[in-house]
Amino acid sequence: MAARAETPVPGWQRGRVASWFVTTDHKRIGILYVSTSLVFFALGGLMALAMRTQLAQANAGVLSPQHYNELVTIHGTTMIFLVLVPILAGFANFLVPLMIGARDVAFPRLNALSYWLYLLGGLVLMLSFFAKGGAAQAGWTSYPPLSEQTPGHGQDLWILSLHILTASSVAGAINFIVTIHNLRAPGMTWTRMPLFVWSIEVFAWMLLAVLPTLSAGLTLLLLDRGISIGGWHIQTHFFNAAKGGAPLLWQHAFWFFGHPEVYIMVLPAFGIISEVLPVFARKPIFGYKAVAFSTVGIGFISMLVWAHHMFTVGFPNALNSFFMITSMAVAVPTGVKVFNWLATLWRGNLHFDTPMLYALGFLSVFVVGGLTGIYLAAFPVDWQVHDSYFVVAHFHYTLFGGVVFAIFAGLFYWWPKMFGRLLDERLGKWQFWILFVSFNVTFFPQHLLGLEGMPRRVYTYSHESWEGYNMTSTIGSYVMGIALLLFLWNVVRTTRRGPRVGNDPWQADTLEWYTTSPPPPHNFDSVPYVTSARPLHDLRQRLREANGTRRIS
Amino acid sequence: MASSVRAKLLLAATTLALLLVPAAYGGNGGFVPVTPESPNAHDIRASYFFITFFTLGVFVLVETLLVVFIFRFRRRRRPRFQDGPTLHGATRLELLWTALPVAILFLIATFIFIELPGISHVPSAGATGRAYQIKVTGRQFYWQFEYPNGVISIDSMRAPAEVPVKLTVVSPDTDVIHSWWIPALGGKIDAIPGIVNTTWFEAKPGFYSGQCAELCGLEHARMLASVEVMPKSEFTAWLSQRRAQQSAGTSDLGDEEWGGVCAKCHGLAGEGGIAVRIAGSAILSDPRALAKIVRNGTSTPRGTMPAVGSGWTDDQVSALTTYLKEHPPSGS
Ligand SMILES: [Cu+2]
C-alpha cells in the first residue's frame, strides 16, 4: 500500500483520554468494543441475577411483573445486541487487519463511526429503563400485537436503539468485507487465510443479508405504534389484525434476521476455537478446507431455517416439514466442525493453558446445545418444548456455553497481544473450573423444568415441584457471578503486574504474532510472504533450517 | 502433572453429581416430557425417545473422544512447544463424519414423518363416539371455553372422556398472541389474532393442567388453564345442567369470571395487585357501569384497564354483575 501522507495530530487529540475519543486505529477501536461489551455484559448479568432471585422460589415477590418483563426483555436484547455481537466485532476489529498483515481496516473512520453508534445504541437501551412507563416489556423478540399495545416509550426506545445498532453493524460489516477482500498480505490466498478471518467474512456477509429485514420490521413496528411529527400523526396497521394486518408478518421478518443472528454470534466463536485448538495441540487444524467451507455452509443454510421458531403458529405440515429438514441440515456442517476439532487434538501435544481450557470447555458444552437443537427442529417435539425452559436451556448452552466460553478462550489467548501482558494463569484456571461447573448447574436443570411444563418468560410460578430445579439454577447463577468477578479481579491485578511477553508467547501460527505485543500503530514494519495457512509456523521452520537445528516432527 | 489431571477428573465428577442431585429430588426428574395422557402427546414422547437414542449416542461419543484425547495426548514430559505430527486432514474420515450425521438425521426425519399423522390429524371418532368440539379463546389474561350448546366457562375446561376433543384456538382481533398448552394432552398451539388454529386431545378421566406459553403481558404467568376430563355421561349431565343454570343466572360462570378475569389484576378480594384496589368501588354494585367498563375498558390518570370483556354476551356480563352483587369483594 502506498504510504499515506500523515497529517500532524493536533495537540488536544494526543491526551491519554482524548486520544481514545478521536482514534481511528482498528486496535484501539477493537479494545473499545471489547471493553464496552464487557461493561454491558456485567449489566446484563446483573439483570439475569435479579430474575434468578425472583424465580428461586414459587410465588416470590422480589420483582413486580412489570419489572420482570422489562428485565427479561432488556437482558436478552443486551446480551445479543450489546455483548455477543459487538465483542466479536471487537475481536474482529483488533485481529482481522493483524491476521491478514494489513496496516488498518479499509475505512478507519467508518470503523470509528461504527463503534460510537454502538455505544449510543447501548446507552439508549439502558436509559430506556428511565422512560415513561419503563423499558420495553415484550421480550427480545417483541412480538406484536403485545409490543404495539405496551404504553409508554420503552418500546419506542428499544426500536430506536436497535435501529442505531443495525446501522452500526452494517457499517462494520462493509468495512470487514472490503478489508478482507483487498488488504490481505502478499501470498495470502483465500485458502491460506486464518479460519477466524473466514468466520468474520461470513459473519459480515450474513449481517448485510439479514439486518435490512430487521430494520424494515422495526420501522413497520414503529409506524404501527404511531409517530407524531409536528401536527401530523402517522399510524399504520401492518401487524394489527383488527385493521387487516398480520401479526405473523413481524415474526417472519424478525426470525429471518433472528436465526442467522444466532450464527452471526456462533461462527466467530467457532473461528476463535479454530485458532486456539491447533496452537495448544501443536498441530495444524484438521481439515482446514472442511472447516472453512462448513462456515460458509452454516451461514448459507441458516438463512433458510427461520420458521422453525414459528412451528406453533399453525403452519401446514408441509411447510413445517421444509423448515425441519433445513434446520436439521445445519447440524451436518456443525458436526463436521466438531469432529475436525476433535481430530485436531488427536496425536497432539496438548497443554492446558487457560485459552485451551476454555476451548475444550466450549467443545464439551456446545455439543449439548447442538444436540438439543435437534428436538427443536423436529417440529412435533417442538410443539411440546417450544417457548418452555427447555428452549432457554438450549440457547444458553449455545450462547453462553458456546459463544461466551469461546470469547474467554479468545480473551486469554489474545490478551497479551492486546496489552503486552499475560492474564494470570492461576486465576484464569480457577475461573474456568468455577464457571464450567456453575454454568452446568445453572442451565442443565432448566431443560428439565421445560419438560415438566414451565414456560419461559414467566415472572413467577406456583408449582412447588418446580422449586428444586429453580433454586439449583439460581444458586448456579450466583456462582457464575463469582467466576466472572474473578475475571475482573484478574484484569485489575495484571494491568500493572502481569508478566510482560514478547511477540509470540504461545508460539502460534498466524501473522498477528509476528509483530510486537502490543503492536505499533502501523502494525508491521514488514510482512513476510505468506506460503500457507500457518505463516509463523513456516517462519520458525525456516529459521530452524537456517540454523541447522531442524527437528524431525 | 498427574495430580492436577486427577483434580480435574474430580471436578468433572462433582459436576455430574451436582447435576444428578436436583434430578433425583425432582421426582419423575423431567428427563422426559410429562406422562402423556392423549395419543398425540404419546406420539410426541415416542419421537422424543427416538431422538434421544441418537443424541445420547453422539453425546457419549464426542465427550468420550474428548476426554480420551485430553488424557492420551497431554503433554507429559514432552517439551512445551514440540510439534505433533503435521496431519492436515483425511478425506475419507471427513466424509465419514459428514455422512454419519446425514444418516442419523434422515432416520429422525423419517420417524417424525411416520408419527406425524397420529400427532396432528384430529381423529373423526374415538372409543365412545364422534369428535367433540370446543372453542378456546385466549385473552389477556384468561382462557374462555365455549361449548356447542352455548355454555361458557373460564380457565377450567370440562371435556368428555375417550372421545376426540377438537379445539378451535383463537384470540380476538384486539388482543395479543397466547399459546394453548396442556403438556399431558399434546403440544402447544398459538392463539393468534386473525388466525383460527386447531388442536385436539383424547384422554381418560382425569385432571390436567397447563398454562399460556407465549408472553402476553403482565399477568402471563397467571394465565393458567385446566382440563377436567370426565366420563361421557357425567359430562353430558354437567353440560345440560350448566346450560340451564347459565340461562337462570345461577351457574358458576360469574365466580369463574371474577377469579379468572378480574382477580388476576385486582386481587381475589379486590384488594388490588398490579391494578388498583376495587373493593368497595361503587361500580361493582352498579350493573350498568360495570358492564360498560368490562366491555369497553377505561383510561384514567390512575391507569388503563383493557376491554377484558369486549364481545361478551349479556349472559356473561350479567353472570359477573350477579356474582358481585352476592359476593361483594371484602378487600382483604
Ligand atoms: Cu397468554
Short mmCIF file of N, CA and C in Angstrom, two decimals, chain B residues 229-329:
data_model
loop_
_atom_site.label_atom_id
_atom_site.label_comp_id
_atom_site.label_asym_id
_atom_site.label_seq_id
_atom_site.Cartn_x
_atom_site.Cartn_y
_atom_site.Cartn_z
N VAL B 229 -61.26 -34.03 32.44
CA VAL B 229 -61.89 -35.00 31.54
C VAL B 229 -62.74 -35.92 32.39
N MET B 230 -64.04 -36.06 32.01
CA MET B 230 -64.94 -36.87 32.83
C MET B 230 -65.69 -37.88 31.96
N PRO B 231 -66.18 -38.96 32.57
CA PRO B 231 -66.92 -39.94 31.79
C PRO B 231 -68.01 -39.25 30.98
N LYS B 232 -68.26 -39.80 29.80
CA LYS B 232 -69.12 -39.09 28.85
C LYS B 232 -70.49 -38.75 29.43
N SER B 233 -71.10 -39.70 30.16
CA SER B 233 -72.44 -39.46 30.67
C SER B 233 -72.41 -38.34 31.72
N GLU B 234 -71.39 -38.38 32.56
CA GLU B 234 -71.24 -37.35 33.59
C GLU B 234 -71.09 -35.97 32.94
N PHE B 235 -70.26 -35.95 31.86
CA PHE B 235 -70.01 -34.70 31.15
C PHE B 235 -71.32 -34.16 30.56
N THR B 236 -72.10 -35.04 29.91
CA THR B 236 -73.34 -34.60 29.28
C THR B 236 -74.30 -34.04 30.32
N ALA B 237 -74.34 -34.70 31.46
CA ALA B 237 -75.22 -34.23 32.53
C ALA B 237 -74.78 -32.86 33.02
N TRP B 238 -73.45 -32.71 33.22
CA TRP B 238 -72.94 -31.42 33.69
C TRP B 238 -73.28 -30.32 32.70
N LEU B 239 -73.09 -30.63 31.40
CA LEU B 239 -73.26 -29.61 30.37
C LEU B 239 -74.71 -29.12 30.31
N SER B 240 -75.66 -30.04 30.39
CA SER B 240 -77.05 -29.57 30.27
C SER B 240 -77.48 -28.85 31.55
N GLN B 241 -76.95 -29.33 32.68
CA GLN B 241 -77.26 -28.63 33.93
C GLN B 241 -76.70 -27.21 33.89
N ARG B 242 -75.46 -27.10 33.41
CA ARG B 242 -74.81 -25.79 33.36
C ARG B 242 -75.56 -24.87 32.38
N ARG B 243 -76.07 -25.48 31.29
CA ARG B 243 -76.83 -24.69 30.32
C ARG B 243 -78.04 -24.04 31.00
N ALA B 244 -78.74 -24.86 31.77
CA ALA B 244 -79.94 -24.36 32.45
C ALA B 244 -79.57 -23.29 33.48
N GLN B 245 -78.49 -23.58 34.24
CA GLN B 245 -78.06 -22.61 35.26
C GLN B 245 -77.63 -21.29 34.62
N GLN B 246 -76.94 -21.42 33.48
CA GLN B 246 -76.44 -20.20 32.83
C GLN B 246 -77.60 -19.31 32.41
N SER B 247 -78.69 -19.94 31.89
CA SER B 247 -79.87 -19.15 31.50
C SER B 247 -80.53 -18.54 32.72
N ALA B 248 -80.52 -19.30 33.82
CA ALA B 248 -81.18 -18.81 35.03
C ALA B 248 -80.28 -17.86 35.82
N GLY B 249 -79.03 -17.74 35.40
CA GLY B 249 -78.11 -16.85 36.11
C GLY B 249 -77.59 -17.44 37.40
N THR B 250 -77.61 -18.77 37.54
CA THR B 250 -77.14 -19.36 38.80
C THR B 250 -75.90 -20.23 38.60
N SER B 251 -75.28 -20.15 37.41
CA SER B 251 -74.10 -21.01 37.18
C SER B 251 -72.86 -20.43 37.87
N ASP B 252 -71.77 -21.19 37.79
CA ASP B 252 -70.51 -20.75 38.38
C ASP B 252 -69.78 -19.72 37.52
N LEU B 253 -70.39 -19.37 36.37
CA LEU B 253 -69.69 -18.50 35.43
C LEU B 253 -69.22 -17.20 36.07
N GLY B 254 -70.12 -16.58 36.86
CA GLY B 254 -69.76 -15.31 37.48
C GLY B 254 -68.55 -15.46 38.38
N ASP B 255 -68.54 -16.54 39.15
CA ASP B 255 -67.42 -16.85 40.03
C ASP B 255 -66.13 -17.02 39.21
N GLU B 256 -66.23 -17.79 38.12
CA GLU B 256 -65.05 -18.02 37.26
C GLU B 256 -64.57 -16.71 36.64
N GLU B 257 -65.50 -15.86 36.27
CA GLU B 257 -65.11 -14.58 35.66
C GLU B 257 -64.37 -13.70 36.67
N TRP B 258 -64.92 -13.67 37.87
CA TRP B 258 -64.24 -12.88 38.90
C TRP B 258 -62.83 -13.39 39.12
N GLY B 259 -62.70 -14.70 39.31
CA GLY B 259 -61.38 -15.27 39.60
C GLY B 259 -60.44 -15.23 38.41
N GLY B 260 -60.99 -15.48 37.20
CA GLY B 260 -60.12 -15.60 36.02
C GLY B 260 -59.86 -14.30 35.32
N VAL B 261 -60.84 -13.40 35.33
CA VAL B 261 -60.71 -12.18 34.54
C VAL B 261 -60.33 -10.98 35.41
N CYS B 262 -61.05 -10.81 36.54
CA CYS B 262 -60.85 -9.59 37.34
C CYS B 262 -59.70 -9.74 38.34
N ALA B 263 -59.74 -10.91 39.08
CA ALA B 263 -58.88 -11.03 40.26
C ALA B 263 -57.40 -11.12 39.91
N LYS B 264 -57.04 -11.56 38.69
CA LYS B 264 -55.62 -11.69 38.37
C LYS B 264 -54.90 -10.36 38.44
N CYS B 265 -55.65 -9.27 38.20
CA CYS B 265 -55.01 -7.96 38.31
C CYS B 265 -55.46 -7.21 39.57
N HIS B 266 -56.74 -7.40 39.97
CA HIS B 266 -57.27 -6.62 41.09
C HIS B 266 -57.23 -7.37 42.41
N GLY B 267 -56.80 -8.63 42.41
CA GLY B 267 -56.75 -9.41 43.66
C GLY B 267 -58.07 -10.13 43.91
N LEU B 268 -57.98 -11.32 44.53
CA LEU B 268 -59.17 -12.15 44.73
C LEU B 268 -60.19 -11.48 45.64
N ALA B 269 -59.71 -10.62 46.56
CA ALA B 269 -60.64 -9.90 47.43
C ALA B 269 -60.80 -8.46 46.97
N GLY B 270 -60.36 -8.21 45.71
CA GLY B 270 -60.45 -6.84 45.20
C GLY B 270 -59.49 -5.89 45.88
N GLU B 271 -58.46 -6.48 46.55
CA GLU B 271 -57.56 -5.64 47.36
C GLU B 271 -56.53 -4.90 46.51
N GLY B 272 -56.51 -5.18 45.21
CA GLY B 272 -55.52 -4.53 44.35
C GLY B 272 -54.33 -5.45 44.18
N GLY B 273 -53.64 -5.26 43.08
CA GLY B 273 -52.46 -6.07 42.78
C GLY B 273 -51.67 -5.27 41.79
N ILE B 274 -51.49 -5.82 40.56
CA ILE B 274 -50.85 -4.98 39.56
C ILE B 274 -51.80 -3.87 39.12
N ALA B 275 -53.09 -4.03 39.44
CA ALA B 275 -54.05 -2.96 39.15
C ALA B 275 -54.63 -2.43 40.47
N VAL B 276 -55.46 -1.40 40.36
CA VAL B 276 -55.91 -0.70 41.57
C VAL B 276 -56.83 -1.56 42.43
N ARG B 277 -56.98 -1.14 43.71
CA ARG B 277 -57.93 -1.76 44.62
C ARG B 277 -59.33 -1.41 44.14
N ILE B 278 -60.21 -2.42 44.05
CA ILE B 278 -61.58 -2.13 43.60
C ILE B 278 -62.62 -2.50 44.65
N ALA B 279 -62.17 -3.12 45.76
CA ALA B 279 -63.13 -3.44 46.81
C ALA B 279 -63.79 -2.14 47.27
N GLY B 280 -65.10 -2.19 47.39
CA GLY B 280 -65.82 -1.01 47.86
C GLY B 280 -66.15 -0.01 46.76
N SER B 281 -65.65 -0.26 45.55
CA SER B 281 -65.92 0.68 44.46
C SER B 281 -67.41 0.65 44.10
N ALA B 282 -67.96 1.84 43.83
CA ALA B 282 -69.39 1.93 43.53
C ALA B 282 -69.73 1.19 42.23
N ILE B 283 -68.75 1.12 41.32
CA ILE B 283 -69.01 0.48 40.03
C ILE B 283 -69.43 -0.97 40.19
N LEU B 284 -68.86 -1.65 41.20
CA LEU B 284 -69.11 -3.08 41.35
C LEU B 284 -70.58 -3.37 41.63
N SER B 285 -71.24 -2.42 42.27
CA SER B 285 -72.65 -2.68 42.59
C SER B 285 -73.59 -2.00 41.60
N ASP B 286 -73.02 -1.39 40.57
CA ASP B 286 -73.84 -0.74 39.54
C ASP B 286 -73.71 -1.53 38.24
N PRO B 287 -74.69 -2.43 37.96
CA PRO B 287 -74.57 -3.34 36.80
C PRO B 287 -74.26 -2.60 35.50
N ARG B 288 -74.87 -1.45 35.28
CA ARG B 288 -74.67 -0.73 34.02
C ARG B 288 -73.23 -0.25 33.90
N ALA B 289 -72.76 0.39 34.96
CA ALA B 289 -71.39 0.93 34.95
C ALA B 289 -70.39 -0.21 34.82
N LEU B 290 -70.69 -1.31 35.52
CA LEU B 290 -69.78 -2.45 35.46
C LEU B 290 -69.73 -3.03 34.05
N ALA B 291 -70.91 -3.18 33.42
CA ALA B 291 -70.96 -3.72 32.06
C ALA B 291 -70.13 -2.83 31.13
N LYS B 292 -70.25 -1.52 31.34
CA LYS B 292 -69.57 -0.58 30.44
C LYS B 292 -68.05 -0.71 30.57
N ILE B 293 -67.59 -0.76 31.81
CA ILE B 293 -66.13 -0.76 31.99
C ILE B 293 -65.52 -2.11 31.56
N VAL B 294 -66.29 -3.19 31.77
CA VAL B 294 -65.79 -4.51 31.39
C VAL B 294 -65.74 -4.65 29.87
N ARG B 295 -66.78 -4.11 29.21
CA ARG B 295 -66.84 -4.26 27.75
C ARG B 295 -65.91 -3.29 27.02
N ASN B 296 -65.75 -2.10 27.57
CA ASN B 296 -65.00 -1.08 26.82
C ASN B 296 -63.65 -0.75 27.41
N GLY B 297 -63.41 -1.18 28.63
CA GLY B 297 -62.18 -0.77 29.28
C GLY B 297 -62.26 0.69 29.66
N THR B 298 -61.19 1.21 30.21
CA THR B 298 -61.20 2.62 30.57
C THR B 298 -59.78 3.14 30.65
N SER B 299 -59.66 4.42 30.51
CA SER B 299 -58.33 5.01 30.61
C SER B 299 -58.43 6.24 31.50
N THR B 300 -57.83 6.13 32.67
CA THR B 300 -57.86 7.25 33.60
C THR B 300 -56.44 7.59 33.98
N PRO B 301 -56.23 8.72 34.65
CA PRO B 301 -54.87 9.04 35.08
C PRO B 301 -54.29 7.95 35.99
N ARG B 302 -55.15 7.17 36.65
CA ARG B 302 -54.63 6.14 37.56
C ARG B 302 -54.16 4.91 36.80
N GLY B 303 -54.55 4.80 35.53
CA GLY B 303 -54.10 3.64 34.77
C GLY B 303 -55.10 3.27 33.70
N THR B 304 -54.71 2.29 32.89
CA THR B 304 -55.55 1.87 31.79
C THR B 304 -56.07 0.47 32.07
N MET B 305 -57.37 0.28 31.89
CA MET B 305 -57.92 -1.06 32.00
C MET B 305 -58.31 -1.52 30.61
N PRO B 306 -57.78 -2.66 30.17
CA PRO B 306 -58.15 -3.14 28.84
C PRO B 306 -59.60 -3.60 28.83
N ALA B 307 -60.15 -3.70 27.64
CA ALA B 307 -61.54 -4.14 27.49
C ALA B 307 -61.59 -5.64 27.64
N VAL B 308 -61.46 -6.10 28.89
CA VAL B 308 -61.34 -7.55 29.13
C VAL B 308 -62.58 -8.31 28.72
N GLY B 309 -63.73 -7.62 28.67
CA GLY B 309 -64.97 -8.33 28.34
C GLY B 309 -65.57 -7.87 27.02
N SER B 310 -64.72 -7.34 26.12
CA SER B 310 -65.25 -6.94 24.82
C SER B 310 -65.81 -8.20 24.14
N GLY B 311 -66.97 -8.07 23.58
CA GLY B 311 -67.55 -9.22 22.89
C GLY B 311 -68.31 -10.18 23.80
N TRP B 312 -68.38 -9.89 25.07
CA TRP B 312 -69.12 -10.77 25.98
C TRP B 312 -70.62 -10.69 25.68
N THR B 313 -71.31 -11.81 25.84
CA THR B 313 -72.76 -11.81 25.68
C THR B 313 -73.39 -11.20 26.93
N ASP B 314 -74.68 -10.88 26.83
CA ASP B 314 -75.37 -10.33 28.01
C ASP B 314 -75.35 -11.32 29.16
N ASP B 315 -75.49 -12.62 28.81
CA ASP B 315 -75.39 -13.68 29.82
C ASP B 315 -74.10 -13.57 30.61
N GLN B 316 -73.00 -13.40 29.87
CA GLN B 316 -71.68 -13.36 30.52
C GLN B 316 -71.56 -12.16 31.44
N VAL B 317 -72.05 -11.01 30.95
CA VAL B 317 -71.94 -9.80 31.77
C VAL B 317 -72.82 -9.93 33.00
N SER B 318 -74.04 -10.42 32.81
CA SER B 318 -74.94 -10.47 33.97
C SER B 318 -74.45 -11.51 34.98
N ALA B 319 -73.77 -12.56 34.48
CA ALA B 319 -73.21 -13.52 35.43
C ALA B 319 -72.26 -12.82 36.39
N LEU B 320 -71.45 -11.92 35.85
CA LEU B 320 -70.49 -11.21 36.69
C LEU B 320 -71.19 -10.23 37.64
N THR B 321 -72.14 -9.46 37.09
CA THR B 321 -72.81 -8.47 37.95
C THR B 321 -73.59 -9.17 39.07
N THR B 322 -74.25 -10.28 38.72
CA THR B 322 -74.98 -11.02 39.75
C THR B 322 -74.03 -11.54 40.82
N TYR B 323 -72.92 -12.11 40.36
CA TYR B 323 -71.96 -12.67 41.30
C TYR B 323 -71.45 -11.59 42.26
N LEU B 324 -71.13 -10.42 41.71
CA LEU B 324 -70.56 -9.37 42.55
C LEU B 324 -71.59 -8.79 43.51
N LYS B 325 -72.87 -8.84 43.07
CA LYS B 325 -73.92 -8.35 43.96
C LYS B 325 -73.99 -9.27 45.19
N GLU B 326 -73.87 -10.59 44.91
CA GLU B 326 -73.97 -11.56 46.01
C GLU B 326 -72.68 -11.70 46.80
N HIS B 327 -71.56 -11.49 46.15
CA HIS B 327 -70.27 -11.65 46.82
C HIS B 327 -69.42 -10.39 46.68
N PRO B 328 -69.83 -9.30 47.29
CA PRO B 328 -69.00 -8.09 47.17
C PRO B 328 -67.61 -8.36 47.73
N PRO B 329 -66.55 -8.03 46.97
CA PRO B 329 -65.19 -8.32 47.45
C PRO B 329 -64.89 -7.59 48.75
#
